[in-house]
PDB file of C-alpha atoms in Angstrom:
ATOM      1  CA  UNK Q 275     -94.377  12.671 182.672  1.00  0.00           C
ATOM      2  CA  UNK Q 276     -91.051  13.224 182.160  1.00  0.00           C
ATOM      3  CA  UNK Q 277     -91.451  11.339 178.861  1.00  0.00           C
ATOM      4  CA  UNK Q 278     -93.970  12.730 177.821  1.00  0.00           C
ATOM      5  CA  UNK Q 279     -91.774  15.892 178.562  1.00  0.00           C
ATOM      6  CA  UNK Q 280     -88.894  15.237 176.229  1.00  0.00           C
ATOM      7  CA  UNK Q 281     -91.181  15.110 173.154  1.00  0.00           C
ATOM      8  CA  UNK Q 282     -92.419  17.945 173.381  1.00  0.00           C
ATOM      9  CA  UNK Q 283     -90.680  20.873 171.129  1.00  0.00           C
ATOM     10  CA  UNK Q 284     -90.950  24.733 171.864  1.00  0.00           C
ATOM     11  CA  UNK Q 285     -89.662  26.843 168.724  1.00  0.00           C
ATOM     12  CA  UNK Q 286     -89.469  30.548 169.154  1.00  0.00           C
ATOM     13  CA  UNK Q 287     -89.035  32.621 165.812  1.00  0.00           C
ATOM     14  CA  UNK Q 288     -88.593  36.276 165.259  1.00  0.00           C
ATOM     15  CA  UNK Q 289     -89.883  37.979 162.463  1.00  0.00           C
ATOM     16  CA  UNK Q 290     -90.120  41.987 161.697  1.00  0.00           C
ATOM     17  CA  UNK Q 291     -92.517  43.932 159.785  1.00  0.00           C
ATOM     18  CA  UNK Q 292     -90.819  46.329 157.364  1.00  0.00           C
ATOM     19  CA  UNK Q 293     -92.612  48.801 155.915  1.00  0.00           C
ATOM     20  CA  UNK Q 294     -92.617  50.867 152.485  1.00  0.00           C
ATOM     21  CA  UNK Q 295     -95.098  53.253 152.244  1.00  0.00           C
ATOM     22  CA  UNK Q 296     -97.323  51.540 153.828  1.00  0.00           C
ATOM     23  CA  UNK Q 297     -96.531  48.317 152.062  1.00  0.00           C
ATOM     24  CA  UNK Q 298     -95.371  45.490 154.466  1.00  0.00           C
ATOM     25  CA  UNK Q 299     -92.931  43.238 153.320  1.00  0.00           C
ATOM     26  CA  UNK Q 300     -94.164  39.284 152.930  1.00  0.00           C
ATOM     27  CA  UNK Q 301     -91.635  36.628 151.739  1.00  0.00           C
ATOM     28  CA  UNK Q 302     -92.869  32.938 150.238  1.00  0.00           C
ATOM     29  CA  UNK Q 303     -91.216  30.170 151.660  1.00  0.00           C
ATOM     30  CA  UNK Q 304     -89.932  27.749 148.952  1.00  0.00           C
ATOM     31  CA  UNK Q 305     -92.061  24.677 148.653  1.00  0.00           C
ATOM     32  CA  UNK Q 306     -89.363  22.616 149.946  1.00  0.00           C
ATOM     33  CA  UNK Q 307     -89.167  24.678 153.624  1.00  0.00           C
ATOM     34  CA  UNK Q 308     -92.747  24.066 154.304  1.00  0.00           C
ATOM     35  CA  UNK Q 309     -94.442  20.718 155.533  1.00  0.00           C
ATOM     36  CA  UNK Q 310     -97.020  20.634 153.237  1.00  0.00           C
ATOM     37  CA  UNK Q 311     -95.088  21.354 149.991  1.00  0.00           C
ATOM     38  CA  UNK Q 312     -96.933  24.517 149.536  1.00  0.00           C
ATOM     39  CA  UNK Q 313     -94.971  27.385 149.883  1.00  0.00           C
ATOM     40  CA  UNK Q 314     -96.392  30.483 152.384  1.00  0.00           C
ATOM     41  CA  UNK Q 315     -96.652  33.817 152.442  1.00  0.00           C
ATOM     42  CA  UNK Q 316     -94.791  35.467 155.932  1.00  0.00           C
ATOM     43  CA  UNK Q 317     -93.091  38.063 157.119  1.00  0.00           C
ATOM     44  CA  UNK Q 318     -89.705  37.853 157.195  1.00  0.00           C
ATOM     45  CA  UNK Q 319     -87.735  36.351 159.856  1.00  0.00           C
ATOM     46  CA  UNK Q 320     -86.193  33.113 161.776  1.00  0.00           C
ATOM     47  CA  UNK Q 321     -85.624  30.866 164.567  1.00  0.00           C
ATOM     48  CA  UNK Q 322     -84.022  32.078 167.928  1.00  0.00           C
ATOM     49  CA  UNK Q 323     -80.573  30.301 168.955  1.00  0.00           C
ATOM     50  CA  UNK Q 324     -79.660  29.924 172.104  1.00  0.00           C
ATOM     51  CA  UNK Q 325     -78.254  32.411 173.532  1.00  0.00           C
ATOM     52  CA  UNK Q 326     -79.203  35.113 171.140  1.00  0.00           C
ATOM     53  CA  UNK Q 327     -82.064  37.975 172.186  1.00  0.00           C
ATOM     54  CA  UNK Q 328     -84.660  38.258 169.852  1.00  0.00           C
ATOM     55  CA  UNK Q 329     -83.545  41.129 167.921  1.00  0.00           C
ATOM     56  CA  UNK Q 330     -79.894  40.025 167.625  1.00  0.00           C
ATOM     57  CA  UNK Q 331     -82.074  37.170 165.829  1.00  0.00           C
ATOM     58  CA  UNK Q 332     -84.335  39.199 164.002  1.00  0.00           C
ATOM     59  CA  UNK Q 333     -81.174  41.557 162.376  1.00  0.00           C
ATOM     60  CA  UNK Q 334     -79.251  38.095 161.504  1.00  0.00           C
ATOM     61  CA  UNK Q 335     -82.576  36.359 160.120  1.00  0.00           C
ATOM     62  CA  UNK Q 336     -83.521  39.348 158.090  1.00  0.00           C
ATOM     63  CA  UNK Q 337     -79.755  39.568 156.580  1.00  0.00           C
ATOM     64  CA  UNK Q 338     -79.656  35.874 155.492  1.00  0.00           C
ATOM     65  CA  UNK Q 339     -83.305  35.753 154.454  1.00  0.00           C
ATOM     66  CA  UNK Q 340     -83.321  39.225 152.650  1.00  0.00           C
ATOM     67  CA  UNK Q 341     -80.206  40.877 152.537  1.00  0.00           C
ATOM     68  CA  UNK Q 342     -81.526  43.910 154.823  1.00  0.00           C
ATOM     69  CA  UNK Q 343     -79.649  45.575 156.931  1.00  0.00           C
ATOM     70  CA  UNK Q 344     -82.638  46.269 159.919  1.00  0.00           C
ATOM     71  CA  UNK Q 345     -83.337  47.620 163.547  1.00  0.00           C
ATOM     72  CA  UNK Q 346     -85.953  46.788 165.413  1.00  0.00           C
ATOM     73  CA  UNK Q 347     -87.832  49.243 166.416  1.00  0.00           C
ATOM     74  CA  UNK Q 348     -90.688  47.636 168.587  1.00  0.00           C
ATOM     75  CA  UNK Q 349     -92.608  45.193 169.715  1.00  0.00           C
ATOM     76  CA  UNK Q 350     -96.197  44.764 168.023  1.00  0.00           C
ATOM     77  CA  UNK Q 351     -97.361  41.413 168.813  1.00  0.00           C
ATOM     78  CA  UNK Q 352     -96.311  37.744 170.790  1.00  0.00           C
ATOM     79  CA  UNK Q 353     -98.117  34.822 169.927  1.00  0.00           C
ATOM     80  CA  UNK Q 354     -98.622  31.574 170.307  1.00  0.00           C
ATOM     81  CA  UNK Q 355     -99.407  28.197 168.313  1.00  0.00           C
ATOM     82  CA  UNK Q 356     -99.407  24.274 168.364  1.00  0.00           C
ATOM     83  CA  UNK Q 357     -98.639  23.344 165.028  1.00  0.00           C
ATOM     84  CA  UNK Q 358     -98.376  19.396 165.759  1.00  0.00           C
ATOM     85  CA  UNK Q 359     -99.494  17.697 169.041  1.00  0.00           C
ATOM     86  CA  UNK Q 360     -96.057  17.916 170.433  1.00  0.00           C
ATOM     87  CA  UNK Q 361     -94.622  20.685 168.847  1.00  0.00           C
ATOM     88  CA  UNK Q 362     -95.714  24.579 169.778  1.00  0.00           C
ATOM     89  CA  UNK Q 363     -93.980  27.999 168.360  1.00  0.00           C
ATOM     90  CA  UNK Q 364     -93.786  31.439 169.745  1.00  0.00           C
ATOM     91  CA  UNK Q 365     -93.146  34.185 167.314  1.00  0.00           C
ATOM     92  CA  UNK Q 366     -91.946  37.519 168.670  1.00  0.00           C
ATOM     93  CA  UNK Q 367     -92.871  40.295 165.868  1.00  0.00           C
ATOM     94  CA  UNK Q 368     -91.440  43.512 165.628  1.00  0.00           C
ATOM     95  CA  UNK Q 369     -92.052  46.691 163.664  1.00  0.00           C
ATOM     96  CA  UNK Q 370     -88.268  47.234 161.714  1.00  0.00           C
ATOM     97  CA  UNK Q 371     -86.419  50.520 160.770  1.00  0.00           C
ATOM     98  CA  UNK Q 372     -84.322  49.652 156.793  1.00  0.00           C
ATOM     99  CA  UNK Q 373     -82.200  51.412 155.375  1.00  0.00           C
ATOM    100  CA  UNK Q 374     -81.537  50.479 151.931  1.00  0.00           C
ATOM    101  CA  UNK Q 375     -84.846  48.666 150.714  1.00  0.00           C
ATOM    102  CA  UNK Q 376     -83.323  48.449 147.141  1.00  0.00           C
ATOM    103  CA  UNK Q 377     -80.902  46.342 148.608  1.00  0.00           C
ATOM    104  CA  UNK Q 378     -83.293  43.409 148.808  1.00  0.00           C
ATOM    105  CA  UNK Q 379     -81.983  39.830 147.619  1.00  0.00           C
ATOM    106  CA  UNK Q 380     -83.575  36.995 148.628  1.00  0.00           C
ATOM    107  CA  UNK Q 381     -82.325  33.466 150.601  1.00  0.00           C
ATOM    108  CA  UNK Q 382     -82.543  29.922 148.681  1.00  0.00           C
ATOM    109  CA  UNK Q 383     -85.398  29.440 151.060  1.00  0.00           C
ATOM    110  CA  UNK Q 384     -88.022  31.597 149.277  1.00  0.00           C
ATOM    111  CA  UNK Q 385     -89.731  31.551 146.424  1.00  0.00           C
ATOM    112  CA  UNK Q 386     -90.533  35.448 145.761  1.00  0.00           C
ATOM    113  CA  UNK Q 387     -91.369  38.619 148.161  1.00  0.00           C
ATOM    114  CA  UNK Q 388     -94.182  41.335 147.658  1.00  0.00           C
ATOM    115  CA  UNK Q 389     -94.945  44.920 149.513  1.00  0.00           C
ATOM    116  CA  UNK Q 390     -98.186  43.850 150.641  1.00  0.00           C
ATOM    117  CA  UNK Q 391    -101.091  46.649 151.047  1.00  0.00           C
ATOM    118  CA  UNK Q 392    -103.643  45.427 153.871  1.00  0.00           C
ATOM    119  CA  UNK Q 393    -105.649  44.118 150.763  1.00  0.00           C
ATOM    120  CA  UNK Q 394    -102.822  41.560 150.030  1.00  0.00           C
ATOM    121  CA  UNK Q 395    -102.058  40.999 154.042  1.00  0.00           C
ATOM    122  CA  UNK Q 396    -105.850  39.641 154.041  1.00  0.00           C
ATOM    123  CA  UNK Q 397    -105.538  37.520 150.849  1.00  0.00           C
ATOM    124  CA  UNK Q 398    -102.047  36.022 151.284  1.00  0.00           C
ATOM    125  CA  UNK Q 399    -101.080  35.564 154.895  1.00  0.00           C
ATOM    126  CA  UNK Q 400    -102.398  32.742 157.064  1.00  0.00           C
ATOM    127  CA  UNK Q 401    -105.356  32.790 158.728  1.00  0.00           C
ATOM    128  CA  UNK Q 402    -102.908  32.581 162.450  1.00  0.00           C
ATOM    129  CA  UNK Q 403    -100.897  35.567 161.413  1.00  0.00           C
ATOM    130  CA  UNK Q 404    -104.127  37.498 160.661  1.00  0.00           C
ATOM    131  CA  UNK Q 405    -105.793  36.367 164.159  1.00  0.00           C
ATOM    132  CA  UNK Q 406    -102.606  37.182 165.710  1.00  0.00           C
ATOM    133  CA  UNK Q 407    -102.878  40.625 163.933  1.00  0.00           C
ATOM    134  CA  UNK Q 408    -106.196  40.955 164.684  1.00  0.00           C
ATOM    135  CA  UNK Q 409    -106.046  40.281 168.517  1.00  0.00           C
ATOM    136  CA  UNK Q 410    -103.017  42.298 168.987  1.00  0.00           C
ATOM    137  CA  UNK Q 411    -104.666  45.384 167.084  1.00  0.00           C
ATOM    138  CA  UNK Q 412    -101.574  46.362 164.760  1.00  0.00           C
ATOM    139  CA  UNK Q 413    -103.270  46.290 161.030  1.00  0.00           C
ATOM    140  CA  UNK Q 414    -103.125  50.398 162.358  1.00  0.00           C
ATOM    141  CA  UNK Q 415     -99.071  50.447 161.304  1.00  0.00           C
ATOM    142  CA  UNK Q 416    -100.317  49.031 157.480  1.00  0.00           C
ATOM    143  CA  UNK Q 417    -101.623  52.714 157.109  1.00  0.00           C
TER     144      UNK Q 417
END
């Protein structure tokens, strides 16, 4: 057991939904950051380190990934997900105050960024991230 214990990985990531009139932003990870070579569409947002909170990781995730200056504001959804038999993530997402949206410069990890309408949520975002959204009940704050 205790083995079987030290293979197995736990990731928790933050990442914040920021909104512009009524447009979410969704980043594309290059295709170099994803395991399949096929970059995705997300929202913004990173890995906790230890002995961070999740929004101290959220504001210094969304300033390396995007350049934004953010607050979370709160809580929408936690889920979780077993992406490889020993390897699970948590993601904590928040809703986000910005200030200064024109700011926006993206990290060598992404390919390109939208302001998604619930139309383009649907079409680009992973099937888990829409569950998640769908279970939680949040495609409300897309309005």
């Amino acid at each position: 057991m205790a083995d079987e214990l030290k293979r197995q990985r736990i990731y928790v990531a933050v990442k914040g939904v920021v909104l512009r009139d009524g447009r979410a932003l969704i980043v594309r990870r290059s295709d170099a950051e994803t395991p399949n070579g096929l970059g995705w569409w997300e929202f913004p947002g990173g890995t906790l380190e230890f002995g961070e909170s999740p929004g101290q990781t959220l504001v210094r995730e969304m300033k390396e990934e995007t350049g934004l200056n953010i607050t979370p504001d709160r809580l929408l959804y936690v889920w979780s997900a077993q992406n490889a038999p020993d390897c699970q993530i948590i993601i904590i997402t928040y809703l986000c105050n910005c200030e200064g949206i024109e700011n926006l410069r993206l990290s060598k990890e992404h390919l390109g960024y939208m302001w998604a309408d619930k139309a383009d949520l649907h079409k680009f975002l992973a099937a888990d991230i829409q569950n998640a959204l769908d279970a939680n009940n949040v495609w409300n704050v897309f309005e």
